[in-house]
Amino acid sequence: MARLLAETRNCRVGMTLSGSSPPDKATKSFGARPSSRVGAFFDMDKTLIAENSGSIYMKKRYQDGEMGLLGLARGAFAYLRYRMGVFDMLKSTHAMTRDLKGRQESEFLA
């Protein structure tokens, strides 16, 4: 799952309906590779996979030593807030990306 997050920076930015990706300012700013079609998603409501994908992601990070018990507890609390209908996805996404700041893409590639 961490690899999927790392690869989101490779998604197409500024893609047109024809499938072409002009080298516009946004594409250059984000360093997107026009030929890449990799992205990430989280299926939190179990419509595509049987388990909440956010939970799977947290378990994997814990098992791989990428987070400790505190991080796991924060993830469990976030899931509880989601189940209660008070989860702020944008705020959570910003917090997760802060945790990844300064890490090299090669750390996520298998």
Coordinates of C-alpha atoms in Angstrom, one line a residue:
M1 CA 0.0 0.0 0.0
A2 CA 2.8 2.4 0.8
R3 CA 4.1 1.9 -2.8
L4 CA 0.7 3.0 -4.1
L5 CA 1.0 6.2 -2.1
A6 CA 4.5 6.8 -3.4
E7 CA 3.4 6.2 -7.0
T8 CA 0.5 8.7 -6.9
R9 CA 3.0 11.4 -7.8
N10 CA 3.4 9.6 -11.1
C11 CA -0.2 10.0 -12.1
R12 CA -1.2 12.0 -15.1
V13 CA -1.7 15.7 -14.4
G14 CA -3.6 17.8 -16.8
M15 CA -4.9 14.9 -18.9
T16 CA -7.3 15.8 -21.7
L17 CA -10.2 13.7 -22.9
S18 CA -8.1 12.6 -25.9
G19 CA -5.7 11.0 -23.5
S20 CA -2.8 13.4 -24.2
S21 CA -1.1 15.1 -21.4
P22 CA 0.3 18.5 -22.4
P23 CA 3.4 19.6 -20.6
D24 CA 1.7 22.4 -18.8
K25 CA 2.7 24.3 -15.7
A26 CA 1.0 21.9 -13.3
T27 CA 2.6 18.8 -14.9
K28 CA 6.1 20.4 -14.5
S29 CA 5.4 21.6 -11.0
F30 CA 4.4 18.1 -9.7
G31 CA 7.0 16.3 -11.7
A32 CA 4.4 13.9 -13.3
R33 CA 5.5 11.5 -15.9
P34 CA 3.1 11.7 -18.8
S35 CA 3.5 8.0 -19.7
S36 CA 2.6 6.7 -16.2
R37 CA -1.0 5.6 -15.4
V38 CA -0.5 4.5 -11.8
G39 CA -2.7 5.8 -9.0
A40 CA -3.9 4.9 -5.5
F41 CA -7.3 4.6 -4.0
F42 CA -8.8 3.6 -0.6
D43 CA -12.0 1.6 -0.5
M44 CA -13.1 2.6 2.9
D45 CA -16.8 1.5 2.5
K46 CA -15.9 -2.1 1.4
T47 CA -17.5 -1.7 -2.1
L48 CA -14.5 -3.2 -3.9
I49 CA -12.7 -5.3 -1.3
A50 CA -14.0 -7.2 1.8
E51 CA -12.0 -5.1 4.3
N52 CA -11.6 -1.4 4.8
S53 CA -8.5 -0.6 2.7
G54 CA -7.3 2.0 5.2
S55 CA -7.2 -0.7 7.9
I56 CA -5.2 -2.9 5.6
Y57 CA -2.8 -0.1 4.9
M58 CA -2.3 0.6 8.6
K59 CA -1.7 -3.1 9.4
K60 CA 0.9 -3.3 6.6
R61 CA 2.8 -0.2 7.8
Y62 CA 2.8 -1.6 11.3
Q63 CA 4.0 -5.1 10.3
D64 CA 6.7 -3.6 8.0
G65 CA 8.0 -1.5 10.9
E66 CA 7.0 1.8 9.2
M67 CA 4.9 2.9 12.2
G68 CA 4.7 2.1 15.9
L69 CA 1.9 1.5 18.3
L70 CA 1.1 5.2 18.6
G71 CA 0.6 5.4 14.8
L72 CA -1.5 2.2 14.8
A73 CA -3.7 3.7 17.6
R74 CA -4.1 6.9 15.6
G75 CA -5.2 4.8 12.6
A76 CA -7.7 2.9 14.8
F77 CA -9.1 6.2 16.1
A78 CA -9.4 7.6 12.6
Y79 CA -11.3 4.5 11.6
L80 CA -13.6 5.0 14.6
R81 CA -14.3 8.6 13.5
Y82 CA -15.0 7.4 10.0
R83 CA -17.5 4.8 11.3
M84 CA -19.2 7.6 13.4
G85 CA -19.4 9.8 10.3
V86 CA -17.1 12.6 11.6
F87 CA -13.9 11.7 9.7
D88 CA -12.2 14.5 7.8
M89 CA -10.6 12.9 4.8
L90 CA -8.7 16.0 3.7
K91 CA -7.2 16.7 7.1
S92 CA -6.2 13.0 7.5
T93 CA -4.6 13.0 4.0
H94 CA -2.5 16.0 4.9
A95 CA -1.4 14.3 8.1
M96 CA -0.4 11.1 6.3
T97 CA 1.6 13.0 3.7
R98 CA 3.4 14.9 6.4
D99 CA 4.6 11.5 7.8
L100 CA 6.1 10.7 4.4
K101 CA 7.8 14.1 3.9
G102 CA 11.6 13.7 3.3
R103 CA 11.4 10.0 2.4
Q104 CA 12.8 8.9 -0.9
E105 CA 10.6 7.2 -3.5
S106 CA 13.1 4.3 -3.6
E107 CA 12.2 3.4 0.0
F108 CA 8.7 2.4 -1.2
L109 CA 9.7 0.4 -4.3
A110 CA 10.0 -3.3 -3.9

